[in-house]
XYZ file of C-alpha atoms in Angstrom:
546
model
C 62.131 -22.162 183.260
C 61.106 -19.154 185.284
C 57.492 -18.091 184.987
C 56.959 -14.348 184.757
C 54.201 -12.543 186.593
C 53.131 -8.934 186.739
C 54.326 -6.750 189.572
C 50.767 -6.459 190.855
C 50.356 -10.225 190.862
C 53.577 -10.702 192.787
C 52.537 -8.156 195.391
C 49.143 -9.830 195.822
C 50.779 -13.238 196.143
C 53.176 -11.916 198.775
C 50.356 -10.248 200.720
C 48.307 -13.446 200.649
C 51.322 -15.407 201.852
C 52.053 -13.004 204.709
C 48.359 -12.894 205.698
C 48.160 -16.679 205.710
C 51.298 -17.003 207.817
C 50.007 -14.289 210.147
C 46.761 -16.202 210.725
C 48.737 -19.359 211.461
C 50.765 -17.398 214.009
C 47.565 -16.151 215.691
C 46.237 -19.704 215.936
C 49.459 -20.971 217.497
C 49.754 -17.938 219.806
C 46.437 -18.669 221.535
C 46.607 -22.477 221.338
C 48.677 -22.758 224.529
C 48.773 -20.768 227.774
C 51.499 -18.212 228.329
C 54.323 -20.000 230.107
C 53.940 -23.217 228.088
C 57.216 -22.456 226.317
C 60.366 -23.199 228.349
C 61.481 -20.167 230.366
C 58.834 -17.943 228.772
C 58.272 -16.121 232.059
C 61.983 -15.216 232.183
C 61.852 -14.005 228.592
C 58.852 -11.802 229.430
C 60.717 -10.144 232.287
C 63.873 -9.737 230.213
C 61.984 -8.289 227.231
C 60.301 -5.666 229.394
C 63.658 -4.828 230.951
C 65.304 -4.466 227.529
C 62.579 -2.107 226.274
C 62.884 0.048 229.390
C 66.705 0.031 229.392
C 67.109 -2.092 232.523
C 69.038 -4.914 230.823
C 71.251 -2.824 228.531
C 75.039 -2.837 229.033
C 76.067 -0.340 231.686
C 72.557 -0.151 233.164
C 71.945 -3.772 234.067
C 71.514 -4.778 237.702
C 72.896 -8.279 238.215
C 72.763 -10.506 241.269
C 74.441 -13.855 241.808
C 72.462 -16.503 243.709
C 73.997 -19.936 244.350
C 76.496 -19.563 241.543
C 73.995 -18.336 238.961
C 73.788 -14.740 237.777
C 70.338 -13.182 237.407
C 69.191 -9.848 236.006
C 66.964 -7.776 238.299
C 64.038 -6.030 236.572
C 61.055 -3.987 237.707
C 57.933 -4.662 235.643
C 54.118 -4.404 235.931
C 52.619 -7.043 238.197
C 49.840 -7.958 235.732
C 52.444 -9.437 233.365
C 52.367 -12.411 235.740
C 48.625 -12.994 235.189
C 48.892 -16.379 233.465
C 48.583 -19.992 234.673
C 51.719 -21.008 236.590
C 53.698 -23.527 234.503
C 54.394 -25.580 237.625
C 50.857 -26.967 237.353
C 51.423 -28.847 234.099
C 55.026 -28.746 232.867
C 56.839 -32.065 232.491
C 53.469 -33.852 232.938
C 51.581 -34.295 229.670
C 48.453 -35.519 231.464
C 48.149 -32.334 233.566
C 46.320 -29.229 232.359
C 46.865 -25.552 233.253
C 45.586 -24.206 236.554
C 43.538 -21.058 236.849
C 45.506 -17.847 236.462
C 45.900 -15.736 239.589
C 45.556 -11.961 239.544
C 48.628 -10.153 240.851
C 47.010 -6.727 240.935
C 48.430 -3.473 239.626
C 51.646 -1.644 240.284
C 55.285 -2.528 239.755
C 57.120 -5.518 241.182
C 60.730 -6.669 241.138
C 61.683 -9.946 239.542
C 64.634 -11.904 238.200
C 65.470 -13.078 234.713
C 67.878 -15.888 234.015
C 68.601 -14.536 230.518
C 71.509 -12.483 231.818
C 73.380 -10.508 229.146
C 71.354 -12.024 226.336
C 71.561 -10.086 223.023
C 68.823 -7.512 222.496
C 67.750 -7.818 218.841
C 64.627 -9.767 219.817
C 63.865 -8.364 223.243
C 63.618 -4.678 222.343
C 60.690 -4.899 219.844
C 58.802 -7.524 221.864
C 59.486 -5.668 225.110
C 58.166 -2.477 223.510
C 54.841 -4.262 222.967
C 54.757 -5.304 226.619
C 55.564 -1.761 227.758
C 53.038 -0.085 225.441
C 50.313 -2.630 226.195
C 50.550 -2.265 229.940
C 50.897 1.512 229.697
C 47.744 1.673 227.557
C 45.785 -0.367 230.112
C 45.216 -3.466 227.970
C 45.837 -5.707 230.961
C 48.409 -8.433 231.423
C 46.724 -11.376 229.618
C 45.825 -9.367 226.493
C 49.256 -7.755 226.367
C 51.018 -11.111 226.621
C 48.978 -12.613 223.771
C 49.639 -9.493 221.684
C 53.369 -9.829 222.369
C 53.219 -13.442 221.203
C 51.521 -12.387 217.967
C 54.034 -9.606 217.350
C 56.851 -12.055 218.016
C 55.440 -14.382 215.377
C 54.903 -11.510 212.961
C 58.572 -10.520 213.265
C 59.629 -14.052 212.374
C 57.169 -14.224 209.465
C 58.352 -10.911 208.012
C 61.995 -11.990 208.197
C 61.005 -15.259 206.519
C 59.151 -13.387 203.752
C 62.191 -11.169 203.198
C 64.353 -14.259 202.723
C 61.869 -15.630 200.171
C 61.812 -12.323 198.255
C 65.592 -11.986 197.971
C 65.919 -15.625 196.848
C 63.069 -15.248 194.366
C 64.965 -12.541 192.492
C 67.647 -15.046 191.466
C 66.245 -18.575 191.720
C 63.141 -20.477 190.700
C 60.513 -19.870 193.360
C 59.175 -23.415 193.477
C 62.307 -24.940 195.052
C 62.332 -21.953 197.402
C 58.791 -22.765 198.499
C 59.714 -26.436 198.933
C 62.799 -25.677 201.039
C 60.988 -23.215 203.285
C 57.960 -25.478 203.695
C 60.272 -28.177 205.028
C 61.559 -25.716 207.636
C 58.039 -25.052 208.951
C 57.928 -28.007 211.329
C 55.604 -27.965 214.393
C 58.392 -26.729 216.667
C 59.061 -23.798 214.330
C 55.458 -22.581 214.537
C 55.374 -23.176 218.282
C 58.454 -20.999 218.781
C 57.339 -18.341 216.299
C 54.187 -17.697 218.319
C 55.816 -17.508 221.737
C 57.804 -14.974 223.722
C 61.116 -16.639 223.065
C 63.984 -15.492 220.782
C 64.406 -19.007 219.417
C 61.705 -18.397 216.793
C 63.331 -15.250 215.396
C 66.675 -17.040 215.490
C 65.332 -19.677 213.072
C 63.962 -17.171 210.563
C 67.077 -14.976 210.869
C 69.277 -17.984 210.086
C 67.163 -18.600 206.986
C 67.544 -14.952 205.941
C 71.314 -14.935 206.316
C 71.554 -18.260 204.451
C 69.423 -16.782 201.649
C 71.703 -13.736 201.376
C 74.771 -15.998 201.275
C 73.213 -17.960 198.393
C 72.567 -14.722 196.509
C 76.090 -13.399 197.101
C 77.632 -16.573 195.742
C 75.181 -16.560 192.836
C 76.149 -13.009 191.818
C 79.847 -13.787 192.191
C 79.503 -16.881 190.013
C 77.617 -14.902 187.363
C 80.586 -12.561 187.139
C 78.435 -9.491 187.698
C 78.527 -6.892 190.418
C 76.943 -7.879 193.687
C 73.298 -6.877 193.865
C 72.459 -3.780 195.831
C 69.809 -5.684 197.799
C 72.272 -8.240 199.179
C 74.879 -5.551 199.862
C 72.434 -3.968 202.305
C 70.889 -7.150 203.626
C 74.102 -9.011 204.425
C 75.262 -6.800 207.346
C 71.670 -6.481 208.586
C 71.198 -10.256 208.540
C 74.499 -10.769 210.396
C 73.411 -8.352 213.093
C 69.886 -9.745 213.442
C 71.006 -13.367 213.689
C 74.110 -12.776 215.768
C 72.261 -10.592 218.279
C 69.240 -12.865 218.820
C 70.614 -15.499 221.205
C 74.109 -16.037 222.643
C 75.079 -18.971 220.434
C 73.517 -17.327 217.368
C 76.906 -15.705 216.837
C 78.299 -19.159 216.015
C 75.619 -19.785 213.369
C 76.179 -16.309 211.895
C 79.960 -16.663 211.711
C 79.626 -20.115 210.165
C 77.426 -18.709 207.394
C 79.814 -15.794 206.899
C 82.627 -18.252 206.243
C 80.767 -19.427 203.138
C 81.294 -16.068 201.413
C 85.033 -16.537 201.884
C 85.016 -19.755 199.831
C 85.964 -18.873 196.226
C 83.497 -19.556 193.410
C 84.212 -20.490 189.807
C 82.795 -17.876 187.458
C 80.267 -19.180 184.945
C 81.440 -16.839 182.172
C 84.218 -19.125 181.011
C 86.933 -17.324 182.979
C 89.266 -19.738 184.687
C 89.720 -17.438 187.670
C 88.021 -17.895 191.017
C 86.488 -15.020 192.960
C 85.861 -14.575 196.683
C 82.301 -13.194 197.049
C 83.160 -11.038 200.067
C 85.922 -9.256 198.134
C 83.718 -8.409 195.151
C 81.876 -5.688 197.062
C 83.126 -2.300 198.237
C 86.011 -2.389 200.679
C 84.068 -0.540 203.372
C 81.290 -3.097 203.049
C 83.630 -6.048 203.582
C 85.216 -4.348 206.605
C 81.775 -3.602 208.053
C 80.690 -7.228 207.667
C 83.793 -8.497 209.427
C 83.386 -6.022 212.269
C 79.730 -6.962 212.774
C 80.576 -10.666 212.867
C 83.329 -10.018 215.399
C 80.990 -7.874 217.517
C 78.541 -10.762 217.828
C 81.400 -12.991 219.003
C 82.413 -10.320 221.518
C 78.867 -10.234 222.907
C 78.928 -14.026 223.158
C 82.156 -13.827 225.171
C 80.621 -11.169 227.431
C 77.565 -13.367 228.015
C 79.634 -16.482 228.637
C 81.698 -14.707 231.285
C 78.740 -14.878 233.698
C 76.800 -17.866 232.358
C 79.661 -20.266 232.912
C 78.693 -20.717 236.561
C 75.132 -21.846 235.904
C 75.945 -25.550 235.939
C 77.588 -25.162 239.328
C 80.786 -26.593 240.614
C 79.076 -29.756 241.838
C 77.633 -30.570 238.417
C 80.903 -29.919 236.610
C 82.728 -31.974 239.180
C 80.358 -34.904 238.728
C 80.678 -34.608 234.950
C 84.479 -34.551 235.100
C 84.477 -37.626 237.316
C 82.847 -39.702 234.576
C 85.110 -41.721 232.275
C 86.081 -40.002 229.040
C 84.337 -42.594 226.861
C 81.154 -42.306 228.904
C 81.041 -38.545 228.407
C 81.612 -38.888 224.658
C 78.863 -41.508 224.286
C 76.457 -39.429 226.382
C 76.977 -36.372 224.166
C 76.648 -38.389 220.956
C 73.481 -40.069 222.190
C 72.008 -36.697 223.115
C 72.891 -35.250 219.717
C 71.233 -38.148 217.883
C 67.863 -37.171 219.364
C 68.180 -33.464 218.515
C 66.447 -33.760 215.149
C 63.512 -35.800 216.446
C 63.001 -33.587 219.498
C 63.472 -30.429 217.479
C 60.804 -31.498 215.020
C 57.943 -31.841 217.445
C 58.617 -32.167 221.178
C 56.664 -29.052 222.128
C 56.084 -27.400 225.470
C 58.466 -28.313 228.232
C 59.505 -31.304 226.083
C 56.286 -32.926 227.354
C 54.133 -32.761 224.211
C 55.594 -35.124 221.584
C 54.036 -35.066 218.153
C 52.987 -38.349 216.478
C 55.994 -40.173 215.083
C 54.170 -40.549 211.767
C 54.492 -36.798 211.177
C 58.260 -36.978 211.561
C 58.474 -39.934 209.172
C 56.314 -38.040 206.652
C 58.607 -35.033 206.927
C 61.788 -37.067 206.371
C 60.366 -39.000 203.407
C 58.997 -35.867 201.728
C 62.305 -34.034 202.218
C 64.402 -36.886 200.816
C 62.142 -37.490 197.817
C 61.638 -33.865 196.806
C 65.241 -32.776 197.373
C 66.429 -35.776 195.389
C 64.079 -35.053 192.483
C 64.776 -31.321 192.327
C 68.543 -31.715 192.481
C 68.693 -33.940 189.393
C 70.451 -32.241 186.517
C 71.981 -29.463 188.572
C 74.887 -27.710 186.885
C 77.537 -26.322 189.259
C 75.255 -24.571 191.775
C 76.354 -21.450 193.604
C 76.251 -23.417 196.859
C 77.071 -27.074 196.330
C 75.722 -29.835 198.516
C 79.265 -30.504 199.733
C 79.505 -26.947 201.020
C 76.142 -27.328 202.747
C 77.362 -30.527 204.386
C 80.580 -28.829 205.486
C 78.593 -26.052 207.174
C 76.379 -28.586 208.948
C 79.406 -30.597 210.084
C 81.154 -27.485 211.393
C 78.106 -26.346 213.363
C 77.493 -29.846 214.716
C 81.103 -29.985 215.882
C 80.630 -26.673 217.698
C 77.522 -28.061 219.410
C 79.393 -31.217 220.376
C 82.279 -29.269 221.912
C 80.017 -26.855 223.792
C 77.942 -29.717 225.173
C 81.029 -31.668 226.229
C 82.858 -28.755 227.857
C 79.857 -27.343 229.736
C 78.033 -30.611 230.577
C 74.953 -29.141 228.925
C 72.383 -31.415 227.283
C 71.115 -29.612 224.188
C 67.446 -29.506 223.274
C 66.297 -30.072 219.725
C 64.986 -26.529 219.307
C 68.533 -25.175 219.719
C 69.606 -27.061 216.581
C 66.711 -25.906 214.384
C 68.458 -22.713 213.125
C 71.257 -24.861 211.705
C 68.844 -27.245 209.963
C 66.784 -24.352 208.590
C 69.893 -22.608 207.255
C 71.043 -25.844 205.601
C 67.660 -26.255 203.889
C 67.878 -22.724 202.453
C 71.491 -23.247 201.384
C 70.273 -26.189 199.286
C 68.090 -23.907 197.114
C 70.774 -23.307 194.414
C 71.285 -27.071 194.124
C 67.528 -27.634 193.738
C 67.460 -25.814 190.389
C 67.817 -29.128 188.572
C 66.808 -29.199 184.920
C 65.588 -32.766 184.647
C 62.029 -31.878 185.675
C 59.557 -30.088 183.466
C 57.420 -27.290 184.819
C 54.471 -29.504 185.762
C 56.714 -32.067 187.441
C 58.444 -29.351 189.424
C 55.075 -27.962 190.473
C 53.870 -31.394 191.631
C 57.015 -31.906 193.706
C 56.569 -28.495 195.318
C 52.874 -29.140 195.927
C 53.719 -32.401 197.678
C 55.958 -30.643 200.195
C 53.626 -27.680 200.737
C 50.487 -29.788 201.171
C 52.254 -32.330 203.380
C 53.646 -29.501 205.523
C 50.216 -27.850 205.794
C 48.574 -31.115 206.873
C 51.312 -31.793 209.420
C 50.979 -28.248 210.787
C 47.207 -28.568 211.177
C 47.495 -31.948 212.910
C 50.186 -30.565 215.218
C 48.000 -27.540 216.013
C 45.103 -29.792 217.038
C 47.450 -32.077 218.965
C 49.077 -29.209 220.879
C 45.774 -27.460 221.658
C 44.101 -30.593 222.978
C 47.151 -31.282 225.145
C 46.253 -28.207 227.238
C 42.481 -28.531 226.893
C 42.221 -32.209 227.851
C 45.716 -33.518 228.576
C 47.296 -36.762 227.383
C 45.447 -39.969 228.180
C 45.892 -43.630 227.298
C 42.786 -44.776 225.376
C 43.494 -48.478 225.948
C 46.103 -50.696 227.541
C 49.363 -50.917 225.567
C 48.435 -47.937 223.419
C 50.429 -44.737 223.540
C 48.967 -41.789 225.408
C 47.564 -38.997 223.271
C 45.409 -35.883 223.696
C 41.736 -36.318 222.794
C 38.335 -35.321 224.281
C 38.316 -37.988 226.992
C 36.972 -35.614 229.660
C 35.465 -32.167 230.000
C 37.660 -29.265 228.819
C 40.061 -28.172 231.557
C 41.318 -25.071 229.788
C 40.079 -22.926 226.892
C 42.000 -20.767 224.386
C 41.138 -17.074 224.136
C 39.200 -17.612 220.881
C 37.938 -21.076 221.732
C 39.128 -24.435 220.479
C 37.033 -24.253 217.325
C 38.287 -20.725 216.676
C 41.884 -21.910 216.848
C 41.228 -24.631 214.295
C 39.306 -22.329 211.935
C 41.902 -19.548 212.004
C 44.718 -22.046 211.514
C 42.940 -23.780 208.638
C 42.204 -20.513 206.809
C 45.797 -19.386 207.265
C 47.188 -22.663 205.917
C 44.894 -22.532 202.879
C 45.914 -18.951 202.111
C 49.629 -19.664 202.507
C 49.486 -22.840 200.395
C 47.440 -21.109 197.699
C 49.845 -18.176 197.543
C 52.722 -20.612 197.098
C 51.120 -22.866 194.465
C 48.277 -21.183 192.541
C 50.418 -18.691 190.558
C 52.670 -21.508 189.404
C 49.770 -23.770 188.455
C 48.478 -21.023 186.146
C 51.913 -20.491 184.649
C 52.473 -24.198 184.019
C 49.084 -24.455 182.309
C 50.179 -21.986 179.612
C 51.768 -23.378 176.453
C 55.552 -23.169 176.520
C 57.402 -22.348 173.262
C 59.748 -25.019 172.030
C 62.704 -22.643 172.292
C 62.063 -21.957 176.002
C 61.382 -25.621 176.700
C 64.667 -26.623 175.101
C 66.516 -23.883 176.952
C 65.366 -25.247 180.294
C 67.486 -28.372 179.846
C 71.284 -28.513 179.751
C 72.764 -28.754 176.285
C 74.998 -31.750 175.596
C 78.666 -31.018 175.296
C 80.008 -31.093 171.709
C 81.782 -34.329 170.859
C 84.836 -34.222 168.594
C 84.457 -36.436 165.554
C 86.772 -39.415 165.307
C 87.176 -39.041 161.512
C 89.553 -36.336 160.286
C 88.542 -33.860 157.616
C 90.262 -33.272 154.324
C 92.578 -30.825 156.060
C 93.606 -33.411 158.635
C 91.698 -31.832 161.512
C 88.868 -33.165 163.565
C 85.599 -31.345 163.130
C 82.856 -30.793 165.693
C 79.348 -31.923 164.770
């Protein structure tokens, strides 16, 4: 059953959702010092260079130092006015040092993000360029760039929810997306790092793939919205980070898998071939262009590990290398959920357990009674297996230990791909609402706890309260660092944003489920039993159907 709302109500719900997510982004953006995200200083330099044309193909100035290729950029000196990460990174008990003023004028610096795609860096770099040109100062401009970075991710996420909501029940959509909003997702959204946009872009492309397969299964023409969004989503995801091209191409393969039409026709249709020919050619060319950029990036990034490291890795026994890669992969999910900062701020393990239990219970309940979804769970598993294999091969061949945040786009895309299979008909409207509310409320509580945990890590640092207890951040000493809006301000803004976002996701459905449902609509929400041929023949010698 799909509840119907007025256009005005839908717009208000969407605005409340975006406003709530925007407030959460602001809270996360000021909860940690600039530089607390891995390589954020390099991303700042690269973003400014992209906005000013210094890192674009044909204009880039590259320099190789000890086997590693760097990009040379000139940028305002006050963009370095933040606490140096060397004071606290890799040490959870240390807190940020005082920021040093680097004065005015332009300085030359290096960025290790050589030949990175530009989809993320140009808009964020434009904020850095405009902020410094307007005289806002380095610290204010950097915080503003963090907020804009989070806003970009939130808007892409909202677009994915809108396009899915036009074809599927919105409650499973809310449940799937709430499960993607883990602490690491919010931490990356509100930082100067393309990893956050990569996650939301993967969710958008996965949403468009679901819609394409849905329209193809319905036997109708592909929707105009997905015809436009599919090439845009390919370009945004594939041009965010180097390996994003792999995630984008993997999702594109799903529109090449034929679907069985639901109109009774025995034929199978390939979703990509149901659109205009020029559209299919454009999609293929865009996917190939992202792979070409990946090859161009890899041509200089292959020397980063150094000959000594690759030699030491090759000297290890084959079995040892395989076990090392498998062991590293096993920790990707746990680290990607909540090992924030420079992998020095682990979230409480209870939050991860809560997330896994809620995901398993809700996905299991919502998938009951599904009838040939547009994207089956087997297809979702095949995509995850293919992407995991690509990660395994890249890690083995380059001796590179992956971090959990690199794997989050794949997990987020898989969660969105499950939306068609979560349209099960075994739950009534109230039961479906309760299942959705469980995920949304659990995710909001986990986000708030993670926000407090991460903020106190930089304000007080980790400390062991008693022997044999795990270290944790709490007010065990005087504050060593303060957010721009204060610690209390961070918690208030984050709490208001979470309440708004949760209300926008649940309140409209609670009103709809409270209305009486006609018996005809209630019966139509459950699958009809197949007709059974009677065992007794009729007077004419034929079996009759009841």
